[in-house]
PDB file of C-alpha atoms and ligand atoms in Angstrom:
ATOM      1  CA  MET A   1     168.101 116.157  81.831  1.00 45.00           C
ATOM      2  CA  THR A   2     164.723 116.868  83.483  1.00 52.00           C
ATOM      3  CA  THR A   3     163.558 113.844  85.515  1.00 60.00           C
ATOM      4  CA  ASP A   4     160.628 112.864  87.684  1.00 73.00           C
ATOM      5  CA  ALA A   5     163.048 111.000  89.903  1.00 93.00           C
ATOM      6  CA  TRP A   6     163.661 111.415  93.577  1.00 95.00           C
ATOM      7  CA  VAL A   7     166.795 111.145  95.712  1.00 96.00           C
ATOM      8  CA  ASN A   8     166.290 109.288  98.990  1.00 96.00           C
ATOM      9  CA  GLU A   9     169.062 110.044 101.480  1.00 96.00           C
ATOM     10  CA  THR A  10     170.625 106.838 102.857  1.00 91.00           C
ATOM     11  CA  LEU A  11     172.086 108.125 106.150  1.00 93.00           C
ATOM     12  CA  TYR A  12     169.527 106.368 108.388  1.00 94.00           C
ATOM     13  CA  PRO A  13     168.074 102.996 107.272  1.00 93.00           C
ATOM     14  CA  GLN A  14     164.597 103.476 108.820  1.00 94.00           C
ATOM     15  CA  TRP A  15     164.101 107.201 108.401  1.00 95.00           C
ATOM     16  CA  GLY A  16     165.178 110.018 106.094  1.00 95.00           C
ATOM     17  CA  GLN A  17     164.549 112.828 103.665  1.00 96.00           C
ATOM     18  CA  ARG A  18     164.027 112.848  99.939  1.00 96.00           C
ATOM     19  CA  PHE A  19     164.396 115.451  97.184  1.00 97.00           C
ATOM     20  CA  ALA A  20     162.614 115.652  93.839  1.00 97.00           C
ATOM     21  CA  ILE A  21     165.258 116.094  91.153  1.00 97.00           C
ATOM     22  CA  LYS A  22     164.690 118.982  88.737  1.00 96.00           C
ATOM     23  CA  ARG A  23     167.927 118.270  86.840  1.00 96.00           C
ATOM     24  CA  GLU A  24     170.862 115.958  87.506  1.00 97.00           C
ATOM     25  CA  LEU A  25     174.088 117.931  86.952  1.00 98.00           C
ATOM     26  CA  ALA A  26     176.915 115.571  87.862  1.00 98.00           C
ATOM     27  CA  ARG A  27     177.473 112.019  89.037  1.00 98.00           C
ATOM     28  CA  VAL A  28     181.094 110.954  89.610  1.00 98.00           C
ATOM     29  CA  GLN A  29     182.572 107.955  91.425  1.00 98.00           C
ATOM     30  CA  SER A  30     185.868 109.428  92.643  1.00 98.00           C
ATOM     31  CA  ASP A  31     188.762 107.508  94.237  1.00 97.00           C
ATOM     32  CA  PHE A  32     187.094 108.168  97.603  1.00 97.00           C
ATOM     33  CA  GLN A  33     183.343 108.514  97.242  1.00 96.00           C
ATOM     34  CA  ASP A  34     180.219 108.723  95.059  1.00 97.00           C
ATOM     35  CA  ILE A  35     179.608 112.418  94.283  1.00 98.00           C
ATOM     36  CA  MET A  36     176.194 113.583  93.064  1.00 98.00           C
ATOM     37  CA  ILE A  37     175.081 117.163  92.339  1.00 98.00           C
ATOM     38  CA  PHE A  38     171.556 117.954  91.186  1.00 98.00           C
ATOM     39  CA  GLU A  39     169.165 120.892  90.820  1.00 98.00           C
ATOM     40  CA  SER A  40     166.282 120.572  93.299  1.00 98.00           C
ATOM     41  CA  PHE A  41     162.873 122.287  93.383  1.00 97.00           C
ATOM     42  CA  THR A  42     163.255 123.402  97.000  1.00 97.00           C
ATOM     43  CA  HIS A  43     166.920 123.894  98.015  1.00 98.00           C
ATOM     44  CA  GLY A  44     168.666 125.063  94.839  1.00 98.00           C
ATOM     45  CA  ARG A  45     171.603 122.848  93.885  1.00 98.00           C
ATOM     46  CA  VAL A  46     172.417 120.008  96.291  1.00 98.00           C
ATOM     47  CA  MET A  47     175.555 117.873  96.730  1.00 98.00           C
ATOM     48  CA  LEU A  48     175.502 114.343  98.140  1.00 97.00           C
ATOM     49  CA  LEU A  49     178.499 112.213  99.022  1.00 96.00           C
ATOM     50  CA  ASP A  50     177.840 108.455  99.239  1.00 95.00           C
ATOM     51  CA  GLY A  51     174.086 109.172  99.359  1.00 95.00           C
ATOM     52  CA  VAL A  52     174.351 111.662 102.257  1.00 96.00           C
ATOM     53  CA  VAL A  53     173.415 115.342 101.842  1.00 97.00           C
ATOM     54  CA  GLN A  54     176.474 117.554 102.388  1.00 97.00           C
ATOM     55  CA  ILE A  55     175.295 120.967 101.273  1.00 97.00           C
ATOM     56  CA  THR A  56     172.469 122.847  99.573  1.00 98.00           C
ATOM     57  CA  GLU A  57     172.824 126.246  97.914  1.00 98.00           C
ATOM     58  CA  ARG A  58     169.747 127.627  99.663  1.00 97.00           C
ATOM     59  CA  ASP A  59     170.778 127.055 103.306  1.00 97.00           C
ATOM     60  CA  GLU A  60     174.545 126.506 103.292  1.00 98.00           C
ATOM     61  CA  PHE A  61     174.981 129.841 105.101  1.00 98.00           C
ATOM     62  CA  VAL A  62     173.677 128.392 108.386  1.00 98.00           C
ATOM     63  CA  TYR A  63     176.310 125.705 108.855  1.00 98.00           C
ATOM     64  CA  GLN A  64     179.173 127.587 107.208  1.00 98.00           C
ATOM     65  CA  GLU A  65     178.672 130.783 109.247  1.00 98.00           C
ATOM     66  CA  MET A  66     178.385 128.902 112.551  1.00 98.00           C
ATOM     67  CA  LEU A  67     181.367 126.617 111.794  1.00 98.00           C
ATOM     68  CA  THR A  68     183.539 129.640 110.935  1.00 98.00           C
ATOM     69  CA  HIS A  69     182.519 132.842 112.719  1.00 98.00           C
ATOM     70  CA  VAL A  70     181.951 131.238 116.140  1.00 98.00           C
ATOM     71  CA  PRO A  71     185.500 129.854 116.633  1.00 98.00           C
ATOM     72  CA  LEU A  72     187.266 132.805 115.003  1.00 98.00           C
ATOM     73  CA  LEU A  73     185.393 135.422 117.051  1.00 98.00           C
ATOM     74  CA  ALA A  74     185.462 133.374 120.248  1.00 98.00           C
ATOM     75  CA  HIS A  75     189.266 133.295 119.931  1.00 97.00           C
ATOM     76  CA  GLY A  76     189.424 136.981 119.010  1.00 97.00           C
ATOM     77  CA  ALA A  77     192.982 137.086 117.593  1.00 97.00           C
ATOM     78  CA  CYS A  78     193.128 134.380 114.914  1.00 97.00           C
ATOM     79  CA  ARG A  79     195.576 135.031 112.075  1.00 98.00           C
ATOM     80  CA  ARG A  80     196.317 131.514 110.745  1.00 98.00           C
ATOM     81  CA  VAL A  81     193.500 129.013 110.125  1.00 98.00           C
ATOM     82  CA  LEU A  82     193.642 125.365 109.019  1.00 98.00           C
ATOM     83  CA  ILE A  83     190.506 124.033 107.294  1.00 98.00           C
ATOM     84  CA  ILE A  84     190.136 120.272 106.821  1.00 98.00           C
ATOM     85  CA  GLY A  85     187.631 118.934 104.309  1.00 98.00           C
ATOM     86  CA  ALA A  86     185.119 121.628 103.257  1.00 98.00           C
ATOM     87  CA  GLY A  87     185.693 120.842  99.545  1.00 98.00           C
ATOM     88  CA  ASP A  88     182.734 123.055  98.529  1.00 98.00           C
ATOM     89  CA  GLY A  89     184.785 126.090  99.569  1.00 98.00           C
ATOM     90  CA  GLY A  90     182.097 127.666 101.752  1.00 98.00           C
ATOM     91  CA  VAL A  91     184.170 127.620 104.939  1.00 98.00           C
ATOM     92  CA  LEU A  92     187.185 129.024 103.054  1.00 98.00           C
ATOM     93  CA  ARG A  93     185.062 131.982 101.852  1.00 98.00           C
ATOM     94  CA  ARG A  94     183.771 132.715 105.353  1.00 98.00           C
ATOM     95  CA  VAL A  95     187.246 132.514 106.903  1.00 98.00           C
ATOM     96  CA  LEU A  96     188.604 134.937 104.307  1.00 98.00           C
ATOM     97  CA  GLN A  97     185.728 137.362 104.998  1.00 98.00           C
ATOM     98  CA  HIS A  98     187.671 138.121 108.224  1.00 98.00           C
ATOM     99  CA  ARG A  99     190.082 140.847 107.157  1.00 98.00           C
ATOM    100  CA  THR A 100     192.157 139.974 110.259  1.00 97.00           C
ATOM    101  CA  ILE A 101     193.050 136.550 108.801  1.00 98.00           C
ATOM    102  CA  GLU A 102     196.555 136.382 107.243  1.00 98.00           C
ATOM    103  CA  ARG A 103     196.629 132.747 106.075  1.00 98.00           C
ATOM    104  CA  ALA A 104     194.009 130.046 105.425  1.00 98.00           C
ATOM    105  CA  VAL A 105     195.203 126.540 104.528  1.00 98.00           C
ATOM    106  CA  MET A 106     192.501 124.141 103.272  1.00 98.00           C
ATOM    107  CA  VAL A 107     193.234 120.401 103.024  1.00 98.00           C
ATOM    108  CA  GLU A 108     190.590 118.417 101.099  1.00 98.00           C
ATOM    109  CA  ILE A 109     191.177 114.737 100.338  1.00 98.00           C
ATOM    110  CA  ASP A 110     189.061 114.604  97.160  1.00 98.00           C
ATOM    111  CA  GLY A 111     190.060 116.923  94.298  1.00 98.00           C
ATOM    112  CA  GLU A 112     186.891 115.893  92.442  1.00 98.00           C
ATOM    113  CA  VAL A 113     184.737 117.548  95.128  1.00 98.00           C
ATOM    114  CA  ILE A 114     186.606 120.839  94.618  1.00 98.00           C
ATOM    115  CA  ARG A 115     186.446 120.553  90.794  1.00 98.00           C
ATOM    116  CA  LEU A 116     182.688 119.835  90.777  1.00 98.00           C
ATOM    117  CA  ALA A 117     181.959 122.507  93.403  1.00 98.00           C
ATOM    118  CA  LYS A 118     183.770 125.097  91.252  1.00 98.00           C
ATOM    119  CA  GLU A 119     181.781 124.018  88.178  1.00 98.00           C
ATOM    120  CA  PHE A 120     178.283 123.481  89.612  1.00 98.00           C
ATOM    121  CA  LEU A 121     178.257 125.373  92.971  1.00 98.00           C
ATOM    122  CA  PRO A 122     180.381 128.460  92.130  1.00 98.00           C
ATOM    123  CA  GLY A 123     178.435 130.799  94.431  1.00 98.00           C
ATOM    124  CA  ILE A 124     179.381 128.891  97.572  1.00 98.00           C
ATOM    125  CA  ALA A 125     183.097 129.681  97.466  1.00 98.00           C
ATOM    126  CA  GLY A 126     182.845 132.737  95.208  1.00 98.00           C
ATOM    127  CA  ASP A 127     186.372 134.037  94.552  1.00 96.00           C
ATOM    128  CA  ALA A 128     187.895 132.583  97.716  1.00 98.00           C
ATOM    129  CA  TRP A 129     189.879 130.086  95.607  1.00 98.00           C
ATOM    130  CA  SER A 130     191.983 132.916  94.151  1.00 98.00           C
ATOM    131  CA  ASP A 131     192.497 134.884  97.387  1.00 98.00           C
ATOM    132  CA  PRO A 132     196.277 135.311  97.968  1.00 98.00           C
ATOM    133  CA  ARG A 133     195.816 134.329 101.623  1.00 98.00           C
ATOM    134  CA  ALA A 134     194.383 130.934 100.615  1.00 98.00           C
ATOM    135  CA  ASP A 135     196.491 127.781 100.221  1.00 98.00           C
ATOM    136  CA  VAL A 136     194.327 124.895  98.909  1.00 98.00           C
ATOM    137  CA  ILE A 137     195.894 121.408  99.186  1.00 98.00           C
ATOM    138  CA  VAL A 138     194.441 118.126  97.918  1.00 98.00           C
ATOM    139  CA  GLY A 139     195.436 115.596 100.563  1.00 98.00           C
ATOM    140  CA  ASP A 140     194.416 113.650 103.664  1.00 98.00           C
ATOM    141  CA  GLY A 141     193.893 115.831 106.711  1.00 98.00           C
ATOM    142  CA  ILE A 142     195.581 113.308 109.000  1.00 98.00           C
ATOM    143  CA  ASP A 143     198.790 113.412 106.936  1.00 98.00           C
ATOM    144  CA  TYR A 144     198.802 117.212 107.001  1.00 98.00           C
ATOM    145  CA  VAL A 145     198.442 117.507 110.791  1.00 98.00           C
ATOM    146  CA  ARG A 146     201.106 114.831 111.329  1.00 98.00           C
ATOM    147  CA  ARG A 147     203.622 116.929 109.361  1.00 98.00           C
ATOM    148  CA  ALA A 148     202.629 120.493 110.290  1.00 98.00           C
ATOM    149  CA  GLU A 149     204.903 122.530 112.579  1.00 98.00           C
ATOM    150  CA  PRO A 150     204.087 122.957 116.281  1.00 98.00           C
ATOM    151  CA  ALA A 151     201.950 126.044 117.079  1.00 98.00           C
ATOM    152  CA  SER A 152     201.578 126.892 113.365  1.00 98.00           C
ATOM    153  CA  PHE A 153     197.822 127.639 113.516  1.00 98.00           C
ATOM    154  CA  ASP A 154     195.458 129.584 115.797  1.00 98.00           C
ATOM    155  CA  ALA A 155     192.295 127.690 114.817  1.00 98.00           C
ATOM    156  CA  ILE A 156     191.414 124.424 113.074  1.00 98.00           C
ATOM    157  CA  ILE A 157     188.008 123.993 111.395  1.00 98.00           C
ATOM    158  CA  VAL A 158     187.094 120.417 110.428  1.00 98.00           C
ATOM    159  CA  ASP A 159     184.210 120.311 107.957  1.00 97.00           C
ATOM    160  CA  SER A 160     184.314 116.629 107.162  1.00 93.00           C
ATOM    161  CA  THR A 161     181.959 113.812 106.310  1.00 90.00           C
ATOM    162  CA  ASP A 162     180.782 111.636 109.197  1.00 90.00           C
ATOM    163  CA  PRO A 163     183.237 109.290 111.012  1.00 91.00           C
ATOM    164  CA  ILE A 164     182.824 106.532 108.393  1.00 89.00           C
ATOM    165  CA  GLY A 165     185.046 105.885 105.355  1.00 88.00           C
ATOM    166  CA  VAL A 166     187.587 108.622 104.497  1.00 92.00           C
ATOM    167  CA  GLY A 167     186.326 110.908 107.286  1.00 94.00           C
ATOM    168  CA  GLU A 168     186.915 108.421 110.109  1.00 95.00           C
ATOM    169  CA  VAL A 169     190.573 109.362 110.674  1.00 96.00           C
ATOM    170  CA  LEU A 170     189.539 112.921 111.485  1.00 97.00           C
ATOM    171  CA  PHE A 171     187.782 111.752 114.663  1.00 96.00           C
ATOM    172  CA  THR A 172     190.717 109.756 116.118  1.00 97.00           C
ATOM    173  CA  ASP A 173     193.010 110.333 119.103  1.00 97.00           C
ATOM    174  CA  GLU A 174     195.962 110.640 116.718  1.00 98.00           C
ATOM    175  CA  PHE A 175     194.199 113.454 114.851  1.00 98.00           C
ATOM    176  CA  TYR A 176     193.298 115.389 118.007  1.00 98.00           C
ATOM    177  CA  GLU A 177     196.758 114.857 119.509  1.00 98.00           C
ATOM    178  CA  ASN A 178     198.382 116.374 116.426  1.00 98.00           C
ATOM    179  CA  ALA A 179     195.747 119.099 116.277  1.00 98.00           C
ATOM    180  CA  ALA A 180     196.677 120.129 119.833  1.00 98.00           C
ATOM    181  CA  ARG A 181     200.381 120.063 118.897  1.00 98.00           C
ATOM    182  CA  ILE A 182     200.011 122.353 115.843  1.00 98.00           C
ATOM    183  CA  LEU A 183     197.715 124.871 117.575  1.00 98.00           C
ATOM    184  CA  SER A 184     199.197 127.969 119.206  1.00 98.00           C
ATOM    185  CA  GLU A 185     198.911 128.807 122.926  1.00 94.00           C
ATOM    186  CA  GLY A 186     195.239 129.921 122.933  1.00 93.00           C
ATOM    187  CA  GLY A 187     194.223 127.779 119.959  1.00 97.00           C
ATOM    188  CA  LEU A 188     190.959 125.925 119.365  1.00 98.00           C
ATOM    189  CA  ILE A 189     189.425 123.323 117.071  1.00 98.00           C
ATOM    190  CA  VAL A 190     185.830 122.903 115.889  1.00 98.00           C
ATOM    191  CA  ASN A 191     184.368 119.955 114.009  1.00 96.00           C
ATOM    192  CA  GLN A 192     180.988 118.700 112.935  1.00 94.00           C
ATOM    193  CA  CYS A 193     179.699 116.274 115.593  1.00 95.00           C
ATOM    194  CA  GLY A 194     176.457 115.185 113.939  1.00 95.00           C
ATOM    195  CA  VAL A 195     172.810 115.476 114.921  1.00 97.00           C
ATOM    196  CA  PRO A 196     172.571 114.165 118.514  1.00 97.00           C
ATOM    197  CA  PHE A 197     168.910 113.110 118.205  1.00 97.00           C
ATOM    198  CA  MET A 198     170.126 110.455 115.730  1.00 97.00           C
ATOM    199  CA  GLN A 199     173.904 110.432 116.220  1.00 96.00           C
ATOM    200  CA  ALA A 200     174.482 110.878 119.987  1.00 96.00           C
ATOM    201  CA  ASP A 201     177.365 108.360 119.949  1.00 95.00           C
ATOM    202  CA  GLU A 202     179.271 110.579 117.505  1.00 95.00           C
ATOM    203  CA  LEU A 203     179.071 113.561 119.858  1.00 95.00           C
ATOM    204  CA  ARG A 204     179.866 111.537 122.995  1.00 96.00           C
ATOM    205  CA  GLU A 205     182.769 109.586 121.546  1.00 95.00           C
ATOM    206  CA  THR A 206     184.449 112.558 119.837  1.00 95.00           C
ATOM    207  CA  SER A 207     184.015 114.639 122.999  1.00 96.00           C
ATOM    208  CA  GLU A 208     185.649 111.979 125.157  1.00 96.00           C
ATOM    209  CA  ARG A 209     188.546 111.787 122.689  1.00 96.00           C
ATOM    210  CA  ARG A 210     188.919 115.572 122.414  1.00 96.00           C
ATOM    211  CA  ALA A 211     188.945 115.791 126.231  1.00 97.00           C
ATOM    212  CA  ARG A 212     192.084 113.642 126.256  1.00 97.00           C
ATOM    213  CA  HIS A 213     193.945 116.343 124.286  1.00 97.00           C
ATOM    214  CA  PHE A 214     192.211 119.639 125.157  1.00 97.00           C
ATOM    215  CA  PRO A 215     191.442 121.045 128.643  1.00 96.00           C
ATOM    216  CA  HIS A 216     188.184 122.706 127.547  1.00 96.00           C
ATOM    217  CA  VAL A 217     185.657 120.654 125.548  1.00 97.00           C
ATOM    218  CA  GLY A 218     182.092 121.546 124.680  1.00 96.00           C
ATOM    219  CA  ALA A 219     179.727 122.010 121.781  1.00 97.00           C
ATOM    220  CA  TYR A 220     177.277 124.474 120.266  1.00 98.00           C
ATOM    221  CA  VAL A 221     174.270 124.020 118.034  1.00 98.00           C
ATOM    222  CA  ALA A 222     172.790 125.227 114.761  1.00 98.00           C
ATOM    223  CA  ALA A 223     169.543 124.427 112.943  1.00 97.00           C
ATOM    224  CA  VAL A 224     170.723 123.013 109.598  1.00 96.00           C
ATOM    225  CA  THR A 225     167.663 121.935 107.594  1.00 95.00           C
ATOM    226  CA  PRO A 226     169.215 119.181 105.399  1.00 96.00           C
ATOM    227  CA  TYR A 227     170.905 117.557 108.416  1.00 96.00           C
ATOM    228  CA  VAL A 228     167.625 116.028 109.516  1.00 96.00           C
ATOM    229  CA  GLY A 229     166.790 115.310 113.150  1.00 96.00           C
ATOM    230  CA  GLY A 230     166.863 118.642 114.907  1.00 96.00           C
ATOM    231  CA  PHE A 231     169.939 120.509 116.156  1.00 98.00           C
ATOM    232  CA  MET A 232     173.316 119.891 114.490  1.00 97.00           C
ATOM    233  CA  THR A 233     176.184 119.958 116.985  1.00 97.00           C
ATOM    234  CA  LEU A 234     179.526 121.548 116.353  1.00 98.00           C
ATOM    235  CA  GLY A 235     182.256 120.315 118.652  1.00 96.00           C
ATOM    236  CA  PHE A 236     184.386 122.979 120.349  1.00 95.00           C
ATOM    237  CA  ALA A 237     187.728 122.166 121.999  1.00 97.00           C
ATOM    238  CA  ALA A 238     190.080 124.848 123.284  1.00 97.00           C
ATOM    239  CA  LYS A 239     193.418 125.286 125.035  1.00 97.00           C
ATOM    240  CA  GLN A 240     192.191 128.234 127.052  1.00 92.00           C
ATOM    241  CA  ALA A 241     189.163 128.491 129.312  1.00 91.00           C
ATOM    242  CA  ASP A 242     185.887 130.304 128.737  1.00 91.00           C
ATOM    243  CA  LEU A 243     186.154 130.842 124.986  1.00 90.00           C
ATOM    244  CA  HIS A 244     182.595 129.518 124.877  1.00 91.00           C
ATOM    245  CA  ALA A 245     181.462 132.269 127.249  1.00 95.00           C
ATOM    246  CA  VAL A 246     182.663 135.507 125.616  1.00 97.00           C
ATOM    247  CA  PRO A 247     179.931 138.167 126.090  1.00 97.00           C
ATOM    248  CA  ALA A 248     177.826 139.190 123.047  1.00 98.00           C
ATOM    249  CA  ALA A 249     179.077 142.788 123.217  1.00 98.00           C
ATOM    250  CA  THR A 250     182.701 141.625 122.916  1.00 98.00           C
ATOM    251  CA  ILE A 251     181.772 139.283 120.060  1.00 98.00           C
ATOM    252  CA  ALA A 252     179.963 142.148 118.290  1.00 98.00           C
ATOM    253  CA  ALA A 253     183.017 144.410 118.615  1.00 98.00           C
ATOM    254  CA  ARG A 254     185.282 141.662 117.238  1.00 98.00           C
ATOM    255  CA  ALA A 255     182.886 141.096 114.305  1.00 98.00           C
ATOM    256  CA  GLN A 256     183.085 144.826 113.515  1.00 98.00           C
ATOM    257  CA  GLU A 257     186.886 144.770 113.627  1.00 98.00           C
ATOM    258  CA  ALA A 258     187.012 141.613 111.452  1.00 98.00           C
ATOM    259  CA  GLY A 259     184.701 143.264 108.921  1.00 98.00           C
ATOM    260  CA  ILE A 260     181.976 140.605 108.979  1.00 97.00           C
ATOM    261  CA  ALA A 261     179.260 142.567 110.802  1.00 97.00           C
ATOM    262  CA  GLY A 262     176.180 142.722 108.538  1.00 95.00           C
ATOM    263  CA  LEU A 263     177.462 140.045 106.150  1.00 96.00           C
ATOM    264  CA  THR A 264     175.625 137.138 107.770  1.00 98.00           C
ATOM    265  CA  GLU A 265     172.212 135.486 107.331  1.00 98.00           C
ATOM    266  CA  TYR A 266     172.209 133.236 110.439  1.00 98.00           C
ATOM    267  CA  TRP A 267     175.116 134.144 112.730  1.00 98.00           C
ATOM    268  CA  THR A 268     174.694 137.136 115.058  1.00 98.00           C
ATOM    269  CA  PRO A 269     176.464 137.896 118.374  1.00 98.00           C
ATOM    270  CA  ASP A 270     173.324 136.805 120.284  1.00 98.00           C
ATOM    271  CA  ILE A 271     172.895 133.615 118.225  1.00 98.00           C
ATOM    272  CA  HIS A 272     176.610 132.944 118.877  1.00 98.00           C
ATOM    273  CA  VAL A 273     176.194 133.193 122.668  1.00 98.00           C
ATOM    274  CA  ALA A 274     172.871 131.314 122.707  1.00 98.00           C
ATOM    275  CA  ALA A 275     174.279 128.426 120.645  1.00 98.00           C
ATOM    276  CA  PHE A 276     176.385 127.296 123.616  1.00 97.00           C
ATOM    277  CA  HIS A 277     173.301 126.935 125.844  1.00 97.00           C
ATOM    278  CA  LEU A 278     172.509 123.278 125.221  1.00 98.00           C
ATOM    279  CA  PRO A 279     169.320 121.370 125.977  1.00 98.00           C
ATOM    280  CA  PRO A 280     169.873 118.463 128.461  1.00 98.00           C
ATOM    281  CA  TYR A 281     169.338 115.764 125.767  1.00 98.00           C
ATOM    282  CA  ILE A 282     172.505 117.107 124.110  1.00 98.00           C
ATOM    283  CA  ALA A 283     174.507 118.361 127.128  1.00 97.00           C
ATOM    284  CA  ARG A 284     174.500 114.909 128.740  1.00 97.00           C
ATOM    285  CA  HIS A 285     176.763 113.592 125.965  1.00 97.00           C
ATOM    286  CA  LEU A 286     179.541 116.015 126.843  1.00 96.00           C
ATOM    287  CA  PRO A 287     182.294 115.318 129.400  1.00 91.00           C
ATOM    288  CA  ARG A 288     181.443 116.751 132.851  1.00 82.00           C
TER     289      ARG A 288
HETATM  290  N1  SAM B 301     179.116 119.914 105.880  1.00 96.17           N
HETATM  291  C1  SAM B 301     179.155 118.573 105.459  1.00 96.17           C
HETATM  292  C2  SAM B 301     178.747 117.664 106.600  1.00 96.17           C
HETATM  293  O1  SAM B 301     178.694 118.138 107.742  1.00 96.17           O
HETATM  294  O2  SAM B 301     178.363 116.530 106.346  1.00 96.17           O
HETATM  295  C3  SAM B 301     180.546 118.241 104.984  1.00 96.17           C
HETATM  296  C4  SAM B 301     180.772 118.931 103.753  1.00 96.17           C
HETATM  297  S1  SAM B 301     182.364 118.776 103.074  1.00 96.17           S
HETATM  298  C5  SAM B 301     181.883 118.568 101.473  1.00 96.17           C
HETATM  299  C6  SAM B 301     183.059 117.249 103.609  1.00 96.17           C
HETATM  300  C7  SAM B 301     184.397 117.022 102.930  1.00 96.17           C
HETATM  301  O3  SAM B 301     185.303 116.300 103.783  1.00 96.17           O
HETATM  302  C8  SAM B 301     184.281 116.169 101.661  1.00 96.17           C
HETATM  303  O4  SAM B 301     184.592 116.952 100.548  1.00 96.17           O
HETATM  304  C9  SAM B 301     185.286 115.031 101.871  1.00 96.17           C
HETATM  305  O5  SAM B 301     185.966 114.668 100.687  1.00 96.17           O
HETATM  306  C10 SAM B 301     186.213 115.660 102.911  1.00 96.17           C
HETATM  307  N2  SAM B 301     187.000 114.694 103.680  1.00 96.17           N
HETATM  308  C11 SAM B 301     186.572 113.511 104.197  1.00 96.17           C
HETATM  309  N3  SAM B 301     187.601 112.874 104.802  1.00 96.17           N
HETATM  310  C12 SAM B 301     188.706 113.673 104.671  1.00 96.17           C
HETATM  311  C13 SAM B 301     190.068 113.568 105.095  1.00 96.17           C
HETATM  312  N4  SAM B 301     190.479 112.487 105.750  1.00 96.17           N
HETATM  313  N5  SAM B 301     190.904 114.602 104.828  1.00 96.17           N
HETATM  314  C14 SAM B 301     190.467 115.694 104.149  1.00 96.17           C
HETATM  315  N6  SAM B 301     189.188 115.853 103.692  1.00 96.17           N
HETATM  316  C15 SAM B 301     188.319 114.852 103.959  1.00 96.17           C
END
């Protein structure tokens, strides 16, 4: 259905972005959220949840590569990864690009997001859904971490909606406490912490909470066009020191060994290292 309609994002009441709709593809009110997928003129297909842009086909590589390759290569010996949210499957695909990964468990609360992503955004996950190392579960991330065994994962990647509605539980002390419990000795967790120019509270509050459960807390940045307002921050919390400061040469060697060298459009070893060098307007929201 070709329209001359526009979508106005509703994340910020006094400011925002809008997309001209070439074709509306799906509109579903699920048990958890309002899901909309449409063809745009500028970003390929776009998915919104509750009026907020989650992903576009044209630039999803930026966020997905930085949310996945940075923690896995900073750690350097990940074998078991837990993914929470990420219903579009893009993080799952990037995790499974690492031939060193033995198991990837993905826990997404809304089965409708997965179903619609498979139907209308198939290129984002590709064939990751059928990879024998993948275990895709429809469920609430907080329930999964409450029940998971101690030290059963090396890394946790939280690609959730913002800390409102169903996503809120993923930013709580209880979530981080369990995350620390189910991570192995040198384990780490990354999660989206919003765009500090507009969402500084989100970064500050989650960092203070993460610091109560992890000795090493920080963040890194990426330029994600549909997350308007400048740098997007990705929270980084680790059980061992200096994972944020691994030299580019070591990161490059690990990328070679993992088999992802040359497969990326945004992430490089230098971009990886540079992403942890934060401008003061962002760094001030992190625990000293
Ligand atoms: N990259 C996007 C962002 O930064 O805004 C997020 C994309 S991804 C589609 C977000 C996913 O988190 C959604 O599919 C949503 O259903 C899922 N989600 C939200 N709360 C959740 C929870 N408590 N447990 C598991 N998945 C959850």
